[in-house]
Coordinates of C-alpha atoms in Angstrom, one line a residue:
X1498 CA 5.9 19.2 9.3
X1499 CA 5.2 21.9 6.7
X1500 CA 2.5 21.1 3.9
X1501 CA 4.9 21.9 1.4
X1502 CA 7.4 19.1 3.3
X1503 CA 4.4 16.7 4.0
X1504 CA 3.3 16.9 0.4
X1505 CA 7.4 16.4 -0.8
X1506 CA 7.5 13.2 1.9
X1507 CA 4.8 11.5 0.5
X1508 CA 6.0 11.7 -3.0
X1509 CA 9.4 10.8 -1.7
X1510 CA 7.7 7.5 0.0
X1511 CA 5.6 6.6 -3.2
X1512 CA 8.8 6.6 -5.5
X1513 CA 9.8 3.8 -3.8
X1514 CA 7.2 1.8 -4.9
X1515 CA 7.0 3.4 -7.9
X1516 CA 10.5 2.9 -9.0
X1517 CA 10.4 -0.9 -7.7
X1518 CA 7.7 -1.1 -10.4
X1519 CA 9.3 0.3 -13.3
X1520 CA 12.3 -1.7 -12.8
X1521 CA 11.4 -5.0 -14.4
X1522 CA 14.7 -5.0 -17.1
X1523 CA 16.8 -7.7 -18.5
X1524 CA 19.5 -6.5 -16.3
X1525 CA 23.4 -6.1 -17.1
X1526 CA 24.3 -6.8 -20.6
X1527 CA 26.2 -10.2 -21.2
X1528 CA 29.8 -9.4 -23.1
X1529 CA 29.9 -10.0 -26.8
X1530 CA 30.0 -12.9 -27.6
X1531 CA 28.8 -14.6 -24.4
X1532 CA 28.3 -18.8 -24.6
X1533 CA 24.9 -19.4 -23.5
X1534 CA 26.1 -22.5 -22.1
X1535 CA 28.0 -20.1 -19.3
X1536 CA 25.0 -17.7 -18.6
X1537 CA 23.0 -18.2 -15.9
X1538 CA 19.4 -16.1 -16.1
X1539 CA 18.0 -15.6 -12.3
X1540 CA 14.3 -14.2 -12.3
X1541 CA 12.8 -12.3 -10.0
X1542 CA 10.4 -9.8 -8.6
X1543 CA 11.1 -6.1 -8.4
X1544 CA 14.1 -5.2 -6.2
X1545 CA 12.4 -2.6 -3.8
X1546 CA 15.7 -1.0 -3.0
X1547 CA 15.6 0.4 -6.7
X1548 CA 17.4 0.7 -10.6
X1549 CA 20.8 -0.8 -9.6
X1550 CA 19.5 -1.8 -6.3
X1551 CA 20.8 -4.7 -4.0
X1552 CA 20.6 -7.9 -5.6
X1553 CA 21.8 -6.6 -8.9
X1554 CA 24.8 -5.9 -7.0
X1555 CA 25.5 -8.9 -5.3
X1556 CA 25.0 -10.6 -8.6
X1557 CA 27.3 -8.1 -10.1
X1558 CA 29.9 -9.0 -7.2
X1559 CA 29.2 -12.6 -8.0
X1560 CA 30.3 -12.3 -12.1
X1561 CA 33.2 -10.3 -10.8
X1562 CA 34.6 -13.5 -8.5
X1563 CA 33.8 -15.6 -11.5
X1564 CA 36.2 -13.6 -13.9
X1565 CA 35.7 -12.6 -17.9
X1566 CA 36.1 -16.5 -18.4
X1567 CA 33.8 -17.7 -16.1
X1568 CA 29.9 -17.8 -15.7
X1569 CA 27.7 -14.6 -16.2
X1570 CA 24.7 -14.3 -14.1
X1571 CA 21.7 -12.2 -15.3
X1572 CA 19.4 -10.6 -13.6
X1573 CA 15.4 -10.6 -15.1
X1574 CA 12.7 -8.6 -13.1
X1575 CA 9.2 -9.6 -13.8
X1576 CA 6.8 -6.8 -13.8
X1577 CA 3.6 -6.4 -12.0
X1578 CA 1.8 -8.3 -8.4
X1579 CA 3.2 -11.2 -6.5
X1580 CA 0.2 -12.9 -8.2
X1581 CA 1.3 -11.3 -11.8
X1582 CA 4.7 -12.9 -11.4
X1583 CA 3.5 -16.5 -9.9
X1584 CA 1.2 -16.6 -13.7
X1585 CA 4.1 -15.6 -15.6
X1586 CA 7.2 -18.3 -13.7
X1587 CA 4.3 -21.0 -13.8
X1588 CA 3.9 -20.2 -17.4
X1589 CA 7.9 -20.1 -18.5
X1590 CA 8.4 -23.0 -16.7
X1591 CA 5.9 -25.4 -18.0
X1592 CA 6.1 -24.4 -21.7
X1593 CA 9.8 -23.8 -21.7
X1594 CA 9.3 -20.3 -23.4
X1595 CA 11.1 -18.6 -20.8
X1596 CA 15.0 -19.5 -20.1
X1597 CA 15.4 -19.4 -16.6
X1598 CA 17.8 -20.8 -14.6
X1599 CA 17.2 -19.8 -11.3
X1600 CA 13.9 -18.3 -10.1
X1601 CA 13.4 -15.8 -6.7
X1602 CA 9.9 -17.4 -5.4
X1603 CA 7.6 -16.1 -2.8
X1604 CA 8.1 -18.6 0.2
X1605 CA 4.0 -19.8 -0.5
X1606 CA 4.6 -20.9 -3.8
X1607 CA 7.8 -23.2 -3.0
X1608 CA 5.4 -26.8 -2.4
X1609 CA 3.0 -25.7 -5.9
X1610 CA 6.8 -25.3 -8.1
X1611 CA 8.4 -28.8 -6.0
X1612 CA 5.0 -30.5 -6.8
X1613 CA 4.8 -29.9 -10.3
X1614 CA 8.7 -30.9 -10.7
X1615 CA 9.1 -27.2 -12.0
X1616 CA 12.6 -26.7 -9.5
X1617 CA 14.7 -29.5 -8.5
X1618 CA 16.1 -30.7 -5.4
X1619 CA 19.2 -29.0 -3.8
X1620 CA 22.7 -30.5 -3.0
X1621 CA 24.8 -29.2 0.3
X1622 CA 26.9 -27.4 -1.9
X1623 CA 23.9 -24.7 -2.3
X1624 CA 23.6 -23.6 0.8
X1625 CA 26.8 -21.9 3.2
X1626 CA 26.8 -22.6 6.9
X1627 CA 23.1 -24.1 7.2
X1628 CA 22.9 -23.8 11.1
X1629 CA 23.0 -20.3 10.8
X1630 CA 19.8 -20.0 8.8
X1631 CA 16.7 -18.7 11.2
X1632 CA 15.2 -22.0 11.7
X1633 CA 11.6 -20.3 10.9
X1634 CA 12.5 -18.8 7.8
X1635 CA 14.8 -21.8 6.4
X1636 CA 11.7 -24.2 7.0
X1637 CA 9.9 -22.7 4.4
X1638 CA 12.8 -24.1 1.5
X1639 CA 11.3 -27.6 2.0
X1640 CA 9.0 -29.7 0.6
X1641 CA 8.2 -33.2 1.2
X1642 CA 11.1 -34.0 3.3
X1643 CA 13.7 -32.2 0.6
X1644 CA 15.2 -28.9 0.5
X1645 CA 14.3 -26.9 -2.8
X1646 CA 15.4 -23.4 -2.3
X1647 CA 18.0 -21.3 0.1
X1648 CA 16.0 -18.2 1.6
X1649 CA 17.5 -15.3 0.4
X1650 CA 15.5 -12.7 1.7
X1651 CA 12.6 -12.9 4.5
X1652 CA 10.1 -10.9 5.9
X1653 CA 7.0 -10.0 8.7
X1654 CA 4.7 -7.1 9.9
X1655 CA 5.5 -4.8 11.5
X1656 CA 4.4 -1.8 13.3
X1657 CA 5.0 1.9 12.1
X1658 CA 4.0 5.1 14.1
X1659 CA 4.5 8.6 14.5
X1660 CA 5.5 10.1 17.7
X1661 CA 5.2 13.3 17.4
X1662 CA 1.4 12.4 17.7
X1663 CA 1.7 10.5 20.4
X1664 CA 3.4 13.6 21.8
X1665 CA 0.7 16.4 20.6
X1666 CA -2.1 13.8 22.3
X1667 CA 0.3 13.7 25.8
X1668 CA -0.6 9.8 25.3
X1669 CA 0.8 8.0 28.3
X1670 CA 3.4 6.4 25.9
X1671 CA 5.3 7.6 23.0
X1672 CA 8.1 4.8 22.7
X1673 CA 6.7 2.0 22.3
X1674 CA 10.1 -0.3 20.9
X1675 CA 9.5 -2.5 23.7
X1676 CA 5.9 -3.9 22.3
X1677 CA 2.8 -3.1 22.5
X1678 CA -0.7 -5.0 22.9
X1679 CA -4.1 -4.2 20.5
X1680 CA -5.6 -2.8 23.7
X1681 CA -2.6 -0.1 24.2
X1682 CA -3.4 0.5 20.8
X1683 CA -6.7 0.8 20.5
X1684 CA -5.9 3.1 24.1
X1685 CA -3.5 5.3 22.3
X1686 CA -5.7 6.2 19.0
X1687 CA -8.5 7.1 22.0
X1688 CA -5.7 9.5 23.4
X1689 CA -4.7 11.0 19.7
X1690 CA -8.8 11.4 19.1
X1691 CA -8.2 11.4 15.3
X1692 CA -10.9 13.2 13.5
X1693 CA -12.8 13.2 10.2
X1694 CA -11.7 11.1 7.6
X1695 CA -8.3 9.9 10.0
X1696 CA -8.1 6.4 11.9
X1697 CA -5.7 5.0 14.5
X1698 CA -4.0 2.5 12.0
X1699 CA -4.2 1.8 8.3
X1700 CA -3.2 -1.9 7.1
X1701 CA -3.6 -3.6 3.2
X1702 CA -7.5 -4.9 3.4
X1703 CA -7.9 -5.5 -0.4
X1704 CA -9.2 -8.0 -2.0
X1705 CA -5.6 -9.8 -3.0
X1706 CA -2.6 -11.5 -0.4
X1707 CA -2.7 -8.7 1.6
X1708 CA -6.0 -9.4 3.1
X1709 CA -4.8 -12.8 3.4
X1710 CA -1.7 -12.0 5.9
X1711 CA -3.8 -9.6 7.6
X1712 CA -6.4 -12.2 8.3
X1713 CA -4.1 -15.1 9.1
X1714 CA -1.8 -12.9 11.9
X1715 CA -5.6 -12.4 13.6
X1716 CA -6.5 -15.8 13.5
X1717 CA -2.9 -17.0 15.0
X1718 CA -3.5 -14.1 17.3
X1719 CA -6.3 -15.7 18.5
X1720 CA -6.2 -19.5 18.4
X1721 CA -2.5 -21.0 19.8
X1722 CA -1.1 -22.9 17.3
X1723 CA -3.6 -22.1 14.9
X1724 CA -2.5 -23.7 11.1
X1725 CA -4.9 -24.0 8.3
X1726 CA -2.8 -26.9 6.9
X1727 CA -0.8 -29.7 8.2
X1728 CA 1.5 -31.2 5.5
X1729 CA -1.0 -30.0 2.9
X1730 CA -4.1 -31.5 4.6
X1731 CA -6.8 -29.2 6.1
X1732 CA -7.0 -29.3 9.8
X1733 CA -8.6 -26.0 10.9
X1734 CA -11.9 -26.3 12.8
X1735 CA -15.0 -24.5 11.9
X1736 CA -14.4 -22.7 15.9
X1737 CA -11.2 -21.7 15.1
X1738 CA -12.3 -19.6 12.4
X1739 CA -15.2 -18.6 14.2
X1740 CA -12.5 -17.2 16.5
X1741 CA -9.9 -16.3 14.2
X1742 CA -13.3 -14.4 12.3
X1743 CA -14.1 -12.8 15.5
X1744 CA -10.4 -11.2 16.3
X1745 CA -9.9 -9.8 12.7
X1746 CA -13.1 -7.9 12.9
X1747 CA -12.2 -6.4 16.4
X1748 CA -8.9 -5.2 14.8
X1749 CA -10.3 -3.7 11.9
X1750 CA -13.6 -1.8 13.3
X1751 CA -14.1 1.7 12.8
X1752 CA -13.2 4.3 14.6
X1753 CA -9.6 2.6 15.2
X1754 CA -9.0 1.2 11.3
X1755 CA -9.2 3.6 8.4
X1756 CA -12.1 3.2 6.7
X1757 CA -9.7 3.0 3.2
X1758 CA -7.9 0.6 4.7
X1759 CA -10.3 -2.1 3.0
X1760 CA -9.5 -0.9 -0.6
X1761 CA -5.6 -0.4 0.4
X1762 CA -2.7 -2.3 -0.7
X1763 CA 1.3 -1.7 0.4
X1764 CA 1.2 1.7 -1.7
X1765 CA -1.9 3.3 -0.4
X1766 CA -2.0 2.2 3.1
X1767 CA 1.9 3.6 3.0
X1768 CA 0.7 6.9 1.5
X1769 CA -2.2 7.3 4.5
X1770 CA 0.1 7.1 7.2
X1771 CA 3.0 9.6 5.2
X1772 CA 0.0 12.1 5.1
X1773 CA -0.3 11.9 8.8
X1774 CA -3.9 10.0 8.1
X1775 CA -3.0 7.8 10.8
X1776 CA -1.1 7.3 14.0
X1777 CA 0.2 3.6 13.2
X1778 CA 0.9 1.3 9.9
X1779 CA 1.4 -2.3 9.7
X1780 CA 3.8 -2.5 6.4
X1781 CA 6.8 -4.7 5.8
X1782 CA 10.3 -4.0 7.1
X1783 CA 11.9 -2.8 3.1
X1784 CA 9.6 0.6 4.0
X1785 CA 11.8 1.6 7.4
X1786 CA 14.8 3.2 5.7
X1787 CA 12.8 5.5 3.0
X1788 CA 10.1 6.5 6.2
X1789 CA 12.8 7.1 8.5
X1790 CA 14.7 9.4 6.1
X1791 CA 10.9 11.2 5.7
X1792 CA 10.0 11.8 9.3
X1793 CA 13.6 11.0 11.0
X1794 CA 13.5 11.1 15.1
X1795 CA 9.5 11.5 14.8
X1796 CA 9.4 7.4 13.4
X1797 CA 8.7 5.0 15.3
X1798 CA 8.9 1.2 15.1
X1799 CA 8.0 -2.0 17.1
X1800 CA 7.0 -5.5 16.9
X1801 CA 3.3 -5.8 15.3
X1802 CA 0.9 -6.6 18.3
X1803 CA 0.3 -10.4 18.4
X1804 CA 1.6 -12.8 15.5
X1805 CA 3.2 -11.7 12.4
X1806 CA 3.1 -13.6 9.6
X1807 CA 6.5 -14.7 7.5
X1808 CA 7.0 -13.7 3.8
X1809 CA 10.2 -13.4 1.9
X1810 CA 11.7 -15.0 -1.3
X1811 CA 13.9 -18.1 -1.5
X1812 CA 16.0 -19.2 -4.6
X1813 CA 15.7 -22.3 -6.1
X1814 CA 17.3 -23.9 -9.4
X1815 CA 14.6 -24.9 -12.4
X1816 CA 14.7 -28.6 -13.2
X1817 CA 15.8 -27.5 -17.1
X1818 CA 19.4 -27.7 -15.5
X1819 CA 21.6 -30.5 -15.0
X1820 CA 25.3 -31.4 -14.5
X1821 CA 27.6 -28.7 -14.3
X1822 CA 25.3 -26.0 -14.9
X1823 CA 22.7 -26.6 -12.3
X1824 CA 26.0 -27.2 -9.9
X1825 CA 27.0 -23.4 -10.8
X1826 CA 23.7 -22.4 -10.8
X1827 CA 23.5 -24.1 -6.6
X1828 CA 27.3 -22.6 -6.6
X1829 CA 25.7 -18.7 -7.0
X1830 CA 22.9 -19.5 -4.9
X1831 CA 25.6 -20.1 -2.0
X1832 CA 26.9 -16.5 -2.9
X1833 CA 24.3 -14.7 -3.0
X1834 CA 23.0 -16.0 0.2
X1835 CA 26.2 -16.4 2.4
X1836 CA 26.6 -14.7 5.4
X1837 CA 28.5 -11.7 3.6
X1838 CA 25.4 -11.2 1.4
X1839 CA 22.5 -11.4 4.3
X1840 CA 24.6 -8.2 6.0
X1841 CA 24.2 -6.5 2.8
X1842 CA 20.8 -6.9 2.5
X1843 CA 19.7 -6.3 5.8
X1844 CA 22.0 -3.0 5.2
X1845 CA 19.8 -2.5 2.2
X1846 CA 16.7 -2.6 4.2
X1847 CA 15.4 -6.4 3.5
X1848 CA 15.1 -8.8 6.5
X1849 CA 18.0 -11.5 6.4
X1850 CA 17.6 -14.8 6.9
X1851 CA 20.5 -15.4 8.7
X1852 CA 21.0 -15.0 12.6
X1853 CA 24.6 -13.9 11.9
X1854 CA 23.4 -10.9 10.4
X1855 CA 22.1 -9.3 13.5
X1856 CA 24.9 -9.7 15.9
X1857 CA 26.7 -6.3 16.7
X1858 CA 28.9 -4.4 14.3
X1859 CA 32.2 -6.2 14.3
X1860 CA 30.8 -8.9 15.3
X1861 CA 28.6 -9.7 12.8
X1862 CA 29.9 -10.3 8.9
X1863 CA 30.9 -7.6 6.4
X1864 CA 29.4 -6.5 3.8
X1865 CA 32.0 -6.7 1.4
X1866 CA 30.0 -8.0 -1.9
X1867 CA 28.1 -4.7 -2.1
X1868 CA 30.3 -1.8 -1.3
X1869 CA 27.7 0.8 -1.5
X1870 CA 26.2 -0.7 1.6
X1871 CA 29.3 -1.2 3.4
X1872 CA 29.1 -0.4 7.6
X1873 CA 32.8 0.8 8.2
X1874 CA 35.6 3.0 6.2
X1875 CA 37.5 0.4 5.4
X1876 CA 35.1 -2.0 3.8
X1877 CA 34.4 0.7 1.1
X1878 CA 36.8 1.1 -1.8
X1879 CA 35.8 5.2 -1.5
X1880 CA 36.7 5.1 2.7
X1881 CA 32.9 5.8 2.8
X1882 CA 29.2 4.3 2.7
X1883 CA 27.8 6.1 -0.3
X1884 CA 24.0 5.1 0.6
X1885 CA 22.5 6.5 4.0
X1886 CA 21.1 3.7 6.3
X1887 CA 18.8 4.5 9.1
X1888 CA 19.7 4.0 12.6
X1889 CA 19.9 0.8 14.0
X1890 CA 20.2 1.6 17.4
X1891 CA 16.7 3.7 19.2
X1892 CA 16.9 6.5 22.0
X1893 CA 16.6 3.9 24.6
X1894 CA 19.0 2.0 23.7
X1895 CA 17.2 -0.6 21.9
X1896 CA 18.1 -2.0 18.2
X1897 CA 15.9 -2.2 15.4
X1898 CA 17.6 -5.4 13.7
X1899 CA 18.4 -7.3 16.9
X1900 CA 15.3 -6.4 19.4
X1901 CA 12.8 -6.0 16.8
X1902 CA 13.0 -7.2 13.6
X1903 CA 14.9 -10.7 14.4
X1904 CA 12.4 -11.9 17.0
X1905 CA 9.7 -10.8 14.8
X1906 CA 11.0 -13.1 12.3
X1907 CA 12.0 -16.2 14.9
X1908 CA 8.0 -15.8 16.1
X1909 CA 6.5 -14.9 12.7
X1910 CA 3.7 -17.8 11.7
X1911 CA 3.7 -19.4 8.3
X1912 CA 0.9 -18.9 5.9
X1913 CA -0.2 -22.4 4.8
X1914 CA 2.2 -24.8 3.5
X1915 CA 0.5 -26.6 0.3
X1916 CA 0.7 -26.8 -3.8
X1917 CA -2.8 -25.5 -3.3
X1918 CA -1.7 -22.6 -1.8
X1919 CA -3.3 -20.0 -4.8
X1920 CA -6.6 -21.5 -3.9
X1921 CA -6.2 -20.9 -0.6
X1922 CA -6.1 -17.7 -0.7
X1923 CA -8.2 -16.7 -3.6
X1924 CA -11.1 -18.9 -1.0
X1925 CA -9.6 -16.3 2.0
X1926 CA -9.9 -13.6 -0.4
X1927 CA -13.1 -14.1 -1.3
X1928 CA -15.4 -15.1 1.9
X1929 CA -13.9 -12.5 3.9
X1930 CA -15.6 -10.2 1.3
X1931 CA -18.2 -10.9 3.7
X1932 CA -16.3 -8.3 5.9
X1933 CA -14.8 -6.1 3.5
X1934 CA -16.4 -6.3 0.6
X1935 CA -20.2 -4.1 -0.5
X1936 CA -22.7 -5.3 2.4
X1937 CA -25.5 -7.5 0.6
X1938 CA -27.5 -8.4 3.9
X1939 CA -31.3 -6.8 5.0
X1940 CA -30.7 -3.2 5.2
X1941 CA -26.6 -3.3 4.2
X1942 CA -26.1 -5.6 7.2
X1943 CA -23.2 -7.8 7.1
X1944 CA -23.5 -12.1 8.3
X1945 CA -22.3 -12.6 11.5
X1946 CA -18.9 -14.4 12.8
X1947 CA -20.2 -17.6 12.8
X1948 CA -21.9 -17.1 9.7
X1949 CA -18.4 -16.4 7.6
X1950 CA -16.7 -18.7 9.5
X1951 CA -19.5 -21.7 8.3
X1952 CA -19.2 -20.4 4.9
X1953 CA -15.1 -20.1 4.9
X1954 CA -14.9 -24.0 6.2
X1955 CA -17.0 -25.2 3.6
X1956 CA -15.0 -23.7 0.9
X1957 CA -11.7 -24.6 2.4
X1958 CA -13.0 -28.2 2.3
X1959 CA -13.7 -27.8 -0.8
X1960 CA -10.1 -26.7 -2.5
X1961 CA -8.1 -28.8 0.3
X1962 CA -7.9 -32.4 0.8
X1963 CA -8.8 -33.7 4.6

């Protein structure tokens, strides 16, 4: 690749983010003259498909079933972090400054808004064809025995590389679609020999969530089973973490992790690997279609080595609503997460939450709520798709949806289940400083793994009950 095209991917890739960002609107305008009582405000975090992007047009498609009679929906995007967003829903929604009817929630912060009766328990009638939810991903809409959101869109890690330097290096593997271990990794960056300021793999290390998932996939990696929480009470022991301690530092030592990498979140770790920086990436699945259209056949993609952990959004209703506005409210829930509307998004890019999604074209459903996206001629009013998709199907024969991305998601570990979750992971945050952060021991040493792993049980005890 050319400077002049390297320089033009990058700023191709960074728009993405950069768009998502600058997106936070009020939406479609509601018709003169529109009754309150009919409207139906869903808030939510940027779409990272863009202005006009994916679930603007399945809510679009939704107001257009309902008719100029019926209900409007209206789409709100909150500006700024995951974090950002939690402080402004959890502000609305306990002062009632805000009017939202349905909110799009991070699947963490689902026990904190049951728990605090901020959303309200769910009826059938919000949820289409229940069995043919991924039963990993629809486990996080429950709290307390009760269902309180429908997953709309999920999530995991995955693993992002360039093959052309796997090719340049004449590494004894350059597809690597069918998995690969932290050894072959580690095995394939010696092969590539990157030099100077360049690592094998670049992943988000700073101090907010992103260090979090990172260190939670190396601690499931490393202890079977391994769960912070159990039904909100701690249950980790102080040799897990030791061990969990142990496997994270492995994975992030120099010369194989970018030294960057622990000031990097989804924007910069995405802009070291576009610059070629890097060999491999651990980013979320929405980034696939915008790097493949960069780098095309050179792209590669697998399964993230060891566990991934599961993210994603799930709608729930606010407990402002009753009667028959919180029952329209459950009814365009249904809609926009039917099995019509998980094709479309996984068409988009997103992960779906439905195993349906990921059967084979013409098998699976159509994607007829969002035309734009639509797979085949005839589902397109224009005989067309007018948005490119990447390919789903690899070289050797493998698919990205059904042999990579939907086992990843079946497999993916949770992050831990509790209203206490934002303490959680400020405490995660913060004692893995130990590793990340400026060195404060003798001589800019840094404490040892059993040392952080002391240190991280004591303040876990101290946020969690148990």
């Amino acid at each position: 690749m050319t400077a002049r095209r390297l320089r033009a991917a990058v700023l191709s890739l960074l728009s993405l983010l950069a768009l998502a960002s600058c997106t936070g609107g009020e939406g479609q305008e509601q018709p003169q003259g529109a009754d309150a009582s009919t409207r139906i405000v869903v808030a939510s975090g940027q779409d990272v498909t863009g202005k006009n992007g994916i679930r603007q047009q399945l809510i679009d498609a939704w107001n257009a079933k309902e008719g100029e009679h019926g209900y409007r929906a209206r789409l709100v995007e909150l500006p700024g972090s995951a974090d950002q967003q939690r402080s402004q829903l959890l502000g609305a929604l306990q002062s009632g400054s805000a009017e939202y009817d349905v909110v799009n929630l991070d699947v963490t912060w689902i026990p904190e808004f049951a728990e605090s009766g901020l959303i309200r328990p769910l009826t059938d009638a919000s949820v289409e064809s229940p069995t043919d939810l991924i039963p990993s991903v629809d486990s996080t809409s429950y709290w307390d025995g009760k269902r309180f959101a429908v997953p709309f869109n999920s999530d995991a890690g995955l693993l992002y590389y360039r093959k052309d330097h796997l090719r340049k290096a004449s590494a004894s593997r350059t597809e690597l679609s069918d998995g690969v271990t932290w050894d072959e990794l580690r095995e394939l960056t010696d092969a590539v020999d990157p030099t100077g300021d360049n690592a094998g793999w670049t992943t988000q290390l700073a101090a907010y969530e992103g260090r979090t998932v990172n260190a939670i996939e190396a601690f499931a990696s490393a202890v079977p089973g391994f769960r912070i929480t159990d039904d909100g009470t701690y249950v980790a022991t102080r040799e897990q973490l030791t061990a969990g301690v142990t496997e994270l530092r492995a994975r992030t030592a120099k010369p194989y992790t970018l030294e960057e990498a622990t000031k990097s979140r989804e924007v910069e770790s995405l802009s070291a690997f576009a610059e070629g920086r890097t060999t491999f990436l651990r980013h979320w699945p929405y980034v696939y279609p915008t790097l493949y259209e960069t780098f095309k056949g050179e792209l590669g993609v697998t399964r993230l080595p060891g566990k991934a952990v599961l993210g994603g959004q799930n709608l729930a209703v606010t407990s402002s609503m009753s009667g028959q506005r919180a029952a329209k409210a459950e009814e365009l829930i249904a809609f926009l997460t039917d099995p019509d509307s998980e094709r479309c998004l996984l068409r988009a890019g997103f992960a779906a939450t439905r195993a349906s999604a990921y059967r084979e074209p013409g098998t699976a459903p159509d994607c007829r709520h969002a035309p734009a996206y639509a797979e085949t001629p005839s589902a397109s009013p224009t005989g067309e798709s007018t948005v490119r998709t990447p390919p789903d199907r690899f070289p050797d024969g493998t698919s990205y949806s059904r042999h990579i991305l939907y086992p990843a998601l079946r497999e993916a570990v949770h992050r831990p289940a509790t209203p206490l979750y934002g303490a959680v992971n400020r405490t995660l945050i913060t004692e893995l400083d130990a590793l990340y952060g400026p060195p404060k021991g003798p001589g800019g040493s840094r404490p040892g793994d059993m040392e952080i792993a002391k240190s991280l049980d004591e303040a876990l005890r101290e946020v969690l009950p148990g």
